[in-house]
XYZ file of C-alpha atoms in Angstrom:
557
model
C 0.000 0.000 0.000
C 1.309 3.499 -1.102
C 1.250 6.024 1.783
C 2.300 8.974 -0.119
C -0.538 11.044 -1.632
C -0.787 10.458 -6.013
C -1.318 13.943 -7.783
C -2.063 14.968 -11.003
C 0.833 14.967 -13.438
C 2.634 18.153 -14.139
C 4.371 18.805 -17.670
C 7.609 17.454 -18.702
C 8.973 14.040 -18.312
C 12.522 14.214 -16.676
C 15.999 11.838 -16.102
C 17.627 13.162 -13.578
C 21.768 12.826 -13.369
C 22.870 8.998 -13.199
C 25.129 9.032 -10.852
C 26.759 6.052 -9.430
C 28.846 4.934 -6.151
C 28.732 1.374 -6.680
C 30.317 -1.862 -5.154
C 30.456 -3.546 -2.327
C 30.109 -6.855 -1.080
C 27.439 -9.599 -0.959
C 26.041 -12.805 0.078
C 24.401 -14.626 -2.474
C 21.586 -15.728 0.113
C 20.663 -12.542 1.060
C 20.149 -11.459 -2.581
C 16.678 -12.290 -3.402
C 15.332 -10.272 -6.360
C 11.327 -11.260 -6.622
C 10.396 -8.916 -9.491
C 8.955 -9.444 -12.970
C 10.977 -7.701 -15.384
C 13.917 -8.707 -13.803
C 15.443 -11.135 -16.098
C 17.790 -9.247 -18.829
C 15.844 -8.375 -22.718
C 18.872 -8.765 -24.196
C 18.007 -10.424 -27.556
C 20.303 -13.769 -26.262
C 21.850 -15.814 -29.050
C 24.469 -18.999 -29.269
C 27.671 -17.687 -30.019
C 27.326 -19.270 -33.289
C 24.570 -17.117 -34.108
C 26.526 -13.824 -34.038
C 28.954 -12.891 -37.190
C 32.781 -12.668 -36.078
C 33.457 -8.821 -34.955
C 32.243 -5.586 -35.256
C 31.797 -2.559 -33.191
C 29.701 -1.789 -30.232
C 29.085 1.607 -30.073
C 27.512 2.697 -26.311
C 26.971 6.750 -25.705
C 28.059 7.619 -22.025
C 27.100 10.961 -20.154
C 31.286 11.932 -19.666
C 34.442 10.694 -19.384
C 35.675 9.167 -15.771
C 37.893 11.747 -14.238
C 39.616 9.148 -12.741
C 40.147 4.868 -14.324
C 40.416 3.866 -10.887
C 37.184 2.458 -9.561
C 38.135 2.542 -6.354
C 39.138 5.564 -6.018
C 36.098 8.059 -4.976
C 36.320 10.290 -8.008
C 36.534 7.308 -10.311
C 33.360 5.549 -8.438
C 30.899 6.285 -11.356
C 28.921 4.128 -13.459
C 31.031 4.512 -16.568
C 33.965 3.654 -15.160
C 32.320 0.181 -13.882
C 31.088 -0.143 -17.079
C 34.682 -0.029 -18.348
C 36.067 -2.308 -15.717
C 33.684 -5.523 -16.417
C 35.524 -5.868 -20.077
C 39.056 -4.597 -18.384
C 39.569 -6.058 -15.435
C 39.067 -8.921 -12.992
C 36.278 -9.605 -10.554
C 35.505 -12.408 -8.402
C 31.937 -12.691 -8.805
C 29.639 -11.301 -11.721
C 25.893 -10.943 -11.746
C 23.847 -13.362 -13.077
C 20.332 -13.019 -14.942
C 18.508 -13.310 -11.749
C 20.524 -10.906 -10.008
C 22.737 -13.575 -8.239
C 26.194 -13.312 -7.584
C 28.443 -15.982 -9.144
C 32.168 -16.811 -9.118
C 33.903 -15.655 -12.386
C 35.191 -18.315 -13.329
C 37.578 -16.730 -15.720
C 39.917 -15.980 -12.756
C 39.171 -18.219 -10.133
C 38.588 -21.858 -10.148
C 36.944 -21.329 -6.652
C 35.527 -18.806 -3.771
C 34.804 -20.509 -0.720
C 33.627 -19.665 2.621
C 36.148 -21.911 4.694
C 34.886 -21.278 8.240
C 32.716 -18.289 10.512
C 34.339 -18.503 13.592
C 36.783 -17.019 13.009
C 35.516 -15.689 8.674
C 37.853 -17.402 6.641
C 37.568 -16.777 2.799
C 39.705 -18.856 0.532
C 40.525 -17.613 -3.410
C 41.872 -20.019 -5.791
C 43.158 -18.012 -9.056
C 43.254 -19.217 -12.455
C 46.563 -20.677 -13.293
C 45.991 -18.809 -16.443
C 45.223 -15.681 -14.997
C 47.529 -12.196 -15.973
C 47.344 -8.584 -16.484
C 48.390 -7.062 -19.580
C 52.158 -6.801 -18.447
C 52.860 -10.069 -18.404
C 52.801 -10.412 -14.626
C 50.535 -13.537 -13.292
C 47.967 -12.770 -11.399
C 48.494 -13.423 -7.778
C 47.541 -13.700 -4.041
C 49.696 -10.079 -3.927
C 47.272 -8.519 -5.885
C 44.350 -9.015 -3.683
C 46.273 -8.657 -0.157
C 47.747 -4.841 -2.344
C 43.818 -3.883 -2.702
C 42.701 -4.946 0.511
C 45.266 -2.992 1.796
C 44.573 0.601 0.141
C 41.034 -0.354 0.784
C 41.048 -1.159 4.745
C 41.267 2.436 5.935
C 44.267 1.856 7.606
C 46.651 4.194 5.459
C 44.442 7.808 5.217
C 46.253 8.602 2.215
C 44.665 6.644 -0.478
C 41.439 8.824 -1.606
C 39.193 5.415 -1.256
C 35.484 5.569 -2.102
C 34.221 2.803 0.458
C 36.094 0.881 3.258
C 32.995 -1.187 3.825
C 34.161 -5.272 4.345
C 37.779 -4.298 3.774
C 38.154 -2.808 7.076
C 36.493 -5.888 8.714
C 39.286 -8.145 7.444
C 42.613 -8.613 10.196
C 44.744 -10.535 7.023
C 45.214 -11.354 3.578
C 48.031 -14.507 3.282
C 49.847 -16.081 0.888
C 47.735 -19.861 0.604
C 49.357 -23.375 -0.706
C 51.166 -20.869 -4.013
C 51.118 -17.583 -5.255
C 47.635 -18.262 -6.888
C 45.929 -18.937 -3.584
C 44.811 -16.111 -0.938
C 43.462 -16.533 2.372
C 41.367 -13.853 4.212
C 40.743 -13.544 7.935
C 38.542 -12.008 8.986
C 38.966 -9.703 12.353
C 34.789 -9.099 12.443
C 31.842 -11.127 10.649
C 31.197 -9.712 7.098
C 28.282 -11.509 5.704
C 28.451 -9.287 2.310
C 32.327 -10.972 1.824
C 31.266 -11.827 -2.076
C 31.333 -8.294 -3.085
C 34.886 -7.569 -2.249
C 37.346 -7.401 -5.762
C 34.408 -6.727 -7.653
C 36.565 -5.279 -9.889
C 40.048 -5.985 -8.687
C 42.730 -3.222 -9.348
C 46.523 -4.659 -9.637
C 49.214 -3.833 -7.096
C 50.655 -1.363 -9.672
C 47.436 0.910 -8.562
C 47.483 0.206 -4.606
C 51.348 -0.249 -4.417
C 51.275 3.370 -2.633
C 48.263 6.154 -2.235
C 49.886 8.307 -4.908
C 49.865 5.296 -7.365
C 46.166 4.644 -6.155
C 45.239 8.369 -6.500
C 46.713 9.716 -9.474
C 48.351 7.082 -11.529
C 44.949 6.076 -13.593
C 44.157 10.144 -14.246
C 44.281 9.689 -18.142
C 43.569 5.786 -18.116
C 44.363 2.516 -16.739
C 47.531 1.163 -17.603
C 47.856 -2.630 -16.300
C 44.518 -4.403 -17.664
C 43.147 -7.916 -17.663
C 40.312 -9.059 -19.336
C 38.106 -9.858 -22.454
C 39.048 -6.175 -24.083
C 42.158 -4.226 -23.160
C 42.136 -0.092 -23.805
C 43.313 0.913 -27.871
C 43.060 4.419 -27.210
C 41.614 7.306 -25.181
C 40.588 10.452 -26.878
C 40.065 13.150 -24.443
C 39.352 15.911 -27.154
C 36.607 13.647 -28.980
C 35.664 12.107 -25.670
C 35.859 8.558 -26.671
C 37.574 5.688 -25.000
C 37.882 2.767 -27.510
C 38.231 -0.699 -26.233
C 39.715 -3.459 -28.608
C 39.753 -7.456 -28.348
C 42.349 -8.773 -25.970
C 44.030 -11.401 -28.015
C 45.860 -12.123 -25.346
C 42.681 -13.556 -23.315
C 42.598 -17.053 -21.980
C 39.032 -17.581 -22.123
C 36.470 -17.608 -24.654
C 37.252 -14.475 -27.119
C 34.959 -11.603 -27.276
C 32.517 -11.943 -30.283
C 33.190 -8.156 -30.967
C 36.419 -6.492 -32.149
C 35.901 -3.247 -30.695
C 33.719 -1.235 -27.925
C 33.287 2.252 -28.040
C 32.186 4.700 -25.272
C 31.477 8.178 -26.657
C 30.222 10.770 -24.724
C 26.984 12.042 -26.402
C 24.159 14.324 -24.979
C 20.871 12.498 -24.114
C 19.443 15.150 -26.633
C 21.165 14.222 -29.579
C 21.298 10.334 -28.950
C 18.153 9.565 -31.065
C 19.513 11.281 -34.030
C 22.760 9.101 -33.549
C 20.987 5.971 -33.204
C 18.594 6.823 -36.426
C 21.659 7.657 -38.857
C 24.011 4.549 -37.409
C 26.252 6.228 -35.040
C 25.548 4.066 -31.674
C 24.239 0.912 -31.371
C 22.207 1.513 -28.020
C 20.623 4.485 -25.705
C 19.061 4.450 -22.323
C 15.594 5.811 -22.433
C 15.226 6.583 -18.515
C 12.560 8.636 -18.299
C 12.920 10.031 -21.210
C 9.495 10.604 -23.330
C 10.774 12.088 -26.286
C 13.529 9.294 -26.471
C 11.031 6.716 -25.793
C 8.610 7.943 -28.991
C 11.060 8.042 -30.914
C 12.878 4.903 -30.555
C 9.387 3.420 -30.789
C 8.877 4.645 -34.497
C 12.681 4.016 -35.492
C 12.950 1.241 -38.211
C 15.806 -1.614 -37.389
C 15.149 -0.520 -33.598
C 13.135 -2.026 -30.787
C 13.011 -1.205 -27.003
C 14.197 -3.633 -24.565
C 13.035 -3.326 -20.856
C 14.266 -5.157 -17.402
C 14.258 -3.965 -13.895
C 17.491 -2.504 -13.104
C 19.086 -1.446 -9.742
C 18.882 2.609 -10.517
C 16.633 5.024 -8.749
C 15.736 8.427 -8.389
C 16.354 10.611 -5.111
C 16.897 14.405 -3.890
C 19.656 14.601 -1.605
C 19.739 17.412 1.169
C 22.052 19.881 2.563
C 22.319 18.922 5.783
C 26.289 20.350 6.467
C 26.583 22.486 9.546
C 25.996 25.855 8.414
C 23.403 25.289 5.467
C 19.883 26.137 5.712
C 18.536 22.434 6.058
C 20.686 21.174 8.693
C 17.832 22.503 10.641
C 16.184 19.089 10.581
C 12.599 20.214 11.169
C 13.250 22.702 8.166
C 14.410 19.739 6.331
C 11.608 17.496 7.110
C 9.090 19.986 6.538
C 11.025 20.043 2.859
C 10.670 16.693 2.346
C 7.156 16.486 3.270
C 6.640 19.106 1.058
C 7.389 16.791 -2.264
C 5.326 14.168 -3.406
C 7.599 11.046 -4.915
C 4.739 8.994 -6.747
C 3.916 12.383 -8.851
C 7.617 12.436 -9.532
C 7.244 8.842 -10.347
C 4.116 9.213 -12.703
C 5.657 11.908 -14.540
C 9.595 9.854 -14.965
C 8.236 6.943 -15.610
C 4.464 6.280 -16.181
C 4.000 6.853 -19.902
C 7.054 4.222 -19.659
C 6.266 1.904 -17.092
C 2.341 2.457 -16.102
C 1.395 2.462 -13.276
C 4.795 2.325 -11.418
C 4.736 3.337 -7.518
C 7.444 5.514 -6.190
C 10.252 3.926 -4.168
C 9.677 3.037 -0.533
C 12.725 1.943 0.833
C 16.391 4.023 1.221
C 18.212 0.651 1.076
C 16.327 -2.057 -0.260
C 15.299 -1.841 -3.745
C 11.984 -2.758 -5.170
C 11.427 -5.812 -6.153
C 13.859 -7.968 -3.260
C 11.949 -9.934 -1.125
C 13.426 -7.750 2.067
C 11.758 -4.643 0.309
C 9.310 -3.079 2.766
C 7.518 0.614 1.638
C 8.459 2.544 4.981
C 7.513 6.102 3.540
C 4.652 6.394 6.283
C 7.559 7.184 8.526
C 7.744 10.551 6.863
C 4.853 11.250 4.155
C 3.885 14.005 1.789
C 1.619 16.102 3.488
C 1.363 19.891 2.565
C -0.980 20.638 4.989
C 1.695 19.266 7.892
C 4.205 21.085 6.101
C 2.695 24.491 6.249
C 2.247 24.416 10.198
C 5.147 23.427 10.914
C 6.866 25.990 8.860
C 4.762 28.590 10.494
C 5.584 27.151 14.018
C 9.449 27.451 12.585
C 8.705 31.123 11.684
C 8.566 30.801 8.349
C 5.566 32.958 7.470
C 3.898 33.520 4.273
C 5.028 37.077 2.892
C 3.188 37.201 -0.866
C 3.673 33.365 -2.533
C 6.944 32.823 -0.180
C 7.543 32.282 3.063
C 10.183 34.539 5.152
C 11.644 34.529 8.327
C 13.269 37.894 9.976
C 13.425 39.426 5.969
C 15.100 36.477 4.465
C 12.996 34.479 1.824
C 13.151 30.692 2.520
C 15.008 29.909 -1.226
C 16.558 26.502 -2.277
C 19.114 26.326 -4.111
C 18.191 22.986 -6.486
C 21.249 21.800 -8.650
C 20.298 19.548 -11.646
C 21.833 18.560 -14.880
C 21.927 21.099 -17.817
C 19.796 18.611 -19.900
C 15.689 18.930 -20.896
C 15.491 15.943 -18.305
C 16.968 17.772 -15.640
C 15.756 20.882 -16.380
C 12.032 19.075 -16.169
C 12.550 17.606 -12.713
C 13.478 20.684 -10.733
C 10.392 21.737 -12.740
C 8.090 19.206 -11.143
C 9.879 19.928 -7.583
C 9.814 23.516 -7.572
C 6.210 23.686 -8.042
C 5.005 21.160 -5.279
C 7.689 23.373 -3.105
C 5.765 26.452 -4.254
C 2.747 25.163 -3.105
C 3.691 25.514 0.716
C 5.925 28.609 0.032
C 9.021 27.312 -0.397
C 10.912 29.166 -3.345
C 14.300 27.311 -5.277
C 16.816 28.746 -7.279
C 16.850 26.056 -10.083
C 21.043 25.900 -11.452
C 21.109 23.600 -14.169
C 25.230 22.477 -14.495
C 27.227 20.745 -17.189
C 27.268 16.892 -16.568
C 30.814 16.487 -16.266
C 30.954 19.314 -13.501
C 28.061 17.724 -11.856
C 29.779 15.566 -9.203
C 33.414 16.923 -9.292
C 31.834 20.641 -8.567
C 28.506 20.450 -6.997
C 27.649 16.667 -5.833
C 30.919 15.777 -3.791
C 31.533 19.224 -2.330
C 27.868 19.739 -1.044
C 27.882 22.757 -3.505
C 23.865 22.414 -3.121
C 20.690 22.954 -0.719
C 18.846 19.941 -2.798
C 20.409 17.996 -5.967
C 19.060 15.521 -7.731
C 20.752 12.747 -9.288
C 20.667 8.622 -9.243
C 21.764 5.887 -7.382
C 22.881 2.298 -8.756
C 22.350 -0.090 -6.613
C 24.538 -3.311 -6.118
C 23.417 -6.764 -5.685
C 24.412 -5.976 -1.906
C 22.233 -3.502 -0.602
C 23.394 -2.951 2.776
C 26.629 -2.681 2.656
C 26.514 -0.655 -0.777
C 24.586 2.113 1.217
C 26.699 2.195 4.198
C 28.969 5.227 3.027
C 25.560 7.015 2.170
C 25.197 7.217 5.314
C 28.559 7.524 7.056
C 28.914 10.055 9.673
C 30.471 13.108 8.185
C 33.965 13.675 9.793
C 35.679 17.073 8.507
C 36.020 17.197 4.851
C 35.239 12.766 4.501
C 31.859 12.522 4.337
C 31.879 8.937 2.080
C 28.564 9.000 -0.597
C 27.394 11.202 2.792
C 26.919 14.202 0.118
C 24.375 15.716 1.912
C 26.880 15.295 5.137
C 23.268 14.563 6.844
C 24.234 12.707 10.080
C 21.539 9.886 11.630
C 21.791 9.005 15.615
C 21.978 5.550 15.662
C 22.538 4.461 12.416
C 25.835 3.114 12.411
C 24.567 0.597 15.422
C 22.389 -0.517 13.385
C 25.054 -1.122 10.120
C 27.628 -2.751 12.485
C 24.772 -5.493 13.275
C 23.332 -5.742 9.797
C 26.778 -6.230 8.035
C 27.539 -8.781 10.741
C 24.165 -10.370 10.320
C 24.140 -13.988 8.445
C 20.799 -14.725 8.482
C 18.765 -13.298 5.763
C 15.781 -12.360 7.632
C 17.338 -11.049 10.327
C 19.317 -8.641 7.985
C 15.919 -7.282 6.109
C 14.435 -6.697 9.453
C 17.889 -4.262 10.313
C 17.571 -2.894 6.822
C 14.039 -1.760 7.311
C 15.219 -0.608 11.165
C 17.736 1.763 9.301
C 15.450 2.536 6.225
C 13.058 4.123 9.044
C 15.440 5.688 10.593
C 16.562 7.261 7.016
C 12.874 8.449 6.937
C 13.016 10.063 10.346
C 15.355 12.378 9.667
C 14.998 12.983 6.280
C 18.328 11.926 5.347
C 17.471 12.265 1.365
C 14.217 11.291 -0.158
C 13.785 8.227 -2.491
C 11.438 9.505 -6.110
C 11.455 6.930 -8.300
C 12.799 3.616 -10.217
C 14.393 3.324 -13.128
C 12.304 2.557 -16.269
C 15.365 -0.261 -17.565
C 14.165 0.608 -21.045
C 16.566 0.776 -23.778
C 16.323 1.696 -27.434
C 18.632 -0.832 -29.332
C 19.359 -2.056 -32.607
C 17.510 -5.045 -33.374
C 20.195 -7.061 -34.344
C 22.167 -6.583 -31.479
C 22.706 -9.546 -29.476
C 23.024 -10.408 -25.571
C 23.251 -6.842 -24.822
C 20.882 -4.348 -23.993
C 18.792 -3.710 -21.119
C 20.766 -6.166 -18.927
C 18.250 -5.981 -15.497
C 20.382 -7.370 -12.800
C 23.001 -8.964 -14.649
C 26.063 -7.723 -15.727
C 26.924 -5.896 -19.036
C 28.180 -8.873 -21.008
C 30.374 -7.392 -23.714
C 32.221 -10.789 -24.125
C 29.007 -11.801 -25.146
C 27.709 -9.201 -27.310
C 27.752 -8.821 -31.027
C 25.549 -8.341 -33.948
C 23.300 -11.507 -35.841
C 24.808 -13.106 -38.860
């Protein structure tokens, strides 16, 4: 049942920013996806199927500012994107959402005991990066390392499971590594999901700055031709020095092309693929472009408006900021993102759980959109009416609200801005370039609400734990809104810990409320998962909970 009150649709159908902080660990028995367009459209084929080569050509918002996943400017989708064809992970996604052990790597992942949490990795004898050297148990003990927290200096995006390990060892040879754990992790499959070499966390300034312009020590089905930072491509080619099965395709291409201008591309040949969102306009016309059909899955990306809640900004007054959030009605945001997409989709619930896992519970009674609520308690704040907007000691209560400089984005602050207006609330609407977006506004809380995405991993409680870690001078984790929640980390330290599947939804729905209490940031809505894609494109496209697959993808015979 849906708590939140359903409006009538305002104008404009909007995509707000996809940004990503993605990857940490997991337990495939706590990943339960009950949904039903979660298996991938992909358009799967046999291998034999598919002619030999070709190009995949996939637009991208911007270039990473940084090849290193790990590190927390280079934590965006894009550059995940990059590392499932260029480097190693021990587990990838399956269709249903399930973690499995990539077998190209490792021959085997195994819990070996839980008192104390022993993990043992076996590595493919085959197994090597791009410079020759084998891969090895140093490799994984060198990322755990810049990873634990131990060593400040390495600018890491998320500490989560790392820190909870006391040892990585050398096992029976160099291909074998050992963890010990110093604390249960129950999320322990999502660590090296990618796995960067020891030439990245040999020392923080390796870890930091060395992958600035591109990764130089690769291993995988594609290894990196060229990167053109004036064109804004980055142009993957076949690895022929792979062990495994070869990639069908000879090259893949990430080009950074405006959402505006991708339907255009796609009609006259240019890319192979787009991502609808919530994109009308992109969604018509895909629908009405010959040698093109749209694919559709449920994928792990939703909407939300982060908060200001920094000491010093006007919504770390948390009744102000509650009286905000109250203020904004997440299924009209939904029916106008997604509903001539997806009818009839209801607006997220949950902070950490996503929709469609059987731990997802809709919590938003905890803190629901009422205007009239909002309006008192804004006058009991002092925040009076004066004309259409409210005022306190002659200062007008004004937002600023940072979106993307796109139609999309533009649209959603749209939508927002009049449901604020409603109670009085005025915003400043500043619509930035998407490749300033997180570099300039996001990460320095250079905001009083922004709107963007999150992608979600297959682990959803400890892939949200640095959304919510407790701000500590300028390290705030994916904190961006640097909004801090009494008794929230109590509640991760059990969770994380927590082995038993229901007892971890029942401490991710005790945190999820707690997220609702204070009005840490407010969930909108999901992710369409639609896709416009050529139709003879094969085992790629709107992927759902699985991974990418560009080993796998190439174009019918």
């Amino acid at each position: 049942m849906r708590f939140r009150g359903k409006a009538s649709t305002l104008g404009g159908l909007v995509l707000v920013a996809a940004m990503s902080i993605t990857g940490c660990a997991g337990n495939p028995e706590s990943v339960r996806p009950e949904h039903s367009l979660a298996q991938p459209d992909i358009n799967q084929q046999d291998p034999t199927a598919l002619r030999d080569g070709g190009d995949l050509r996939v637009p991208i918002d911007a270039l990473p500012s940084n090849f290193n996943p790990k590190q927390v400017d280079g934590a965006r989708v894009v550059t995940y994107q990059l590392a499932e064809a260029i480097l190693p992970s021990a587990f990838l996604d399956t269709a249903d959402g399930v973690p499995a052990v990539n077998r190209n790597f490792f021959d085997s992942i195994e819990l070996v005991s839980t008192d104390p949490q022993v993990v043992r990795y076996v590595i493919a004898e085959k197994a090597a990066w791009s410079n020759g050297r084998s891969l090895s148990w140093l490799d994984l003990r060198g990322h755990w390392a810049a990873l634990n927290g131990t060593d400040t200096g390495y600018e890491v995006n998320n500490h989560v499971g790392y820190q909870d390990v006391a040892q990585v060892e050398r096992g029976a040879t160099d291909k074998e590594a050992v963890l010990t754990f110093a604390k249960p992790f129950a999320d322990w499959q999502g660590l090296f999901r990618p796995l960067v070499p020891v030439e990245v966390t040999e020392n923080a300034e390796a870890f930091n700055k060395s992958w600035l312009d591109g990764p130089a020590v690769t291993s995988g089905p594609f290894e990196v031709a060229s990167i053109d930072t004036t064109a804004k491509v980055v142009t993957l080619r076949r690895n022929t020095q792979w062990w495994a099965t070869p990639a069908t395709l000879d090259r893949v291409i990430f080009r950074v092309l405006a959402p505006a201008a991708r339907a255009d591309e796609l009609a006259n040949g240019g890319i192979d693929l787009y991502p609808i969102g919530g994109d009308i306009d992109l969604f018509t016309r895909a629908k009405s472009m010959p040698g093109v059909e749209i694919r559709q899955a449920t994928e792990r990306r939703a909407g939300q408006l982060t908060f200001n809640g920094a000491a010093g900004s006007r919504l770390a007054d948390e009744r102000l900021r509650i009286a905000v959030a109250q203020a904004i009605d997440p299924q009209q945001v939904t029916d106008v993102v997604v509903g001539p997409i997806a009818p009839g989709t209801e607006a997220v619930g949950n902070h950490i759980v996503p929709p469609g896992y059987a731990g997802y519970q809709d919590n938003s009674s905890t803190l629901p959109f009422d205007p009239e609520a909002v309006k008192t308690a804004l006058d009991g704040l002092g925040w009076v009416l004066d004309g259409a907007t409210r005022a306190k000691d002659g200062e007008r209560l004004n937002l600023r609200f940072v979106v993307q400089a796109t139609p999309t984005g533009r649209a959603v602050s749209g939508v927002i801005a009049e449901q604020l207006a409603q109670v009085g609330i005025e915003t400043t609407v500043e619509s930035v370039p998407v490749d300033r977006f997180q570099s300039s506004y996001l990460q320095p809380g250079n905001f009083d609400l922004i709107a963007f995405e999150w992608t979600k991993s297959p682990y959803p409680i400890s892939h949200d734990r640095p959304v919510f870690q407790e701000p500590v001078g300028a390290k705030a984790g994916n904190n961006f809104g640097r909004v801090s929640v009494p008794g929230i980390q109590e509640l991760y330290d059990r969770a994380i810990a927590e082995f038993d599947t229901t007892q971890r939804d029942e401490l991710a729905n005790e945190i999820d409320v707690l997220a609702w209490k204070y009005a840490h940031h407010l969930p909108l809505y999901p992710e369409s998962g639609a896709y416009a894609v050529r139709s003879d494109l094969a085992n790629y496209g709107a992927r759902g909970l699985g991974a990418y697959g560009f080993a796998q993808a190439g174009f019918m015979k």
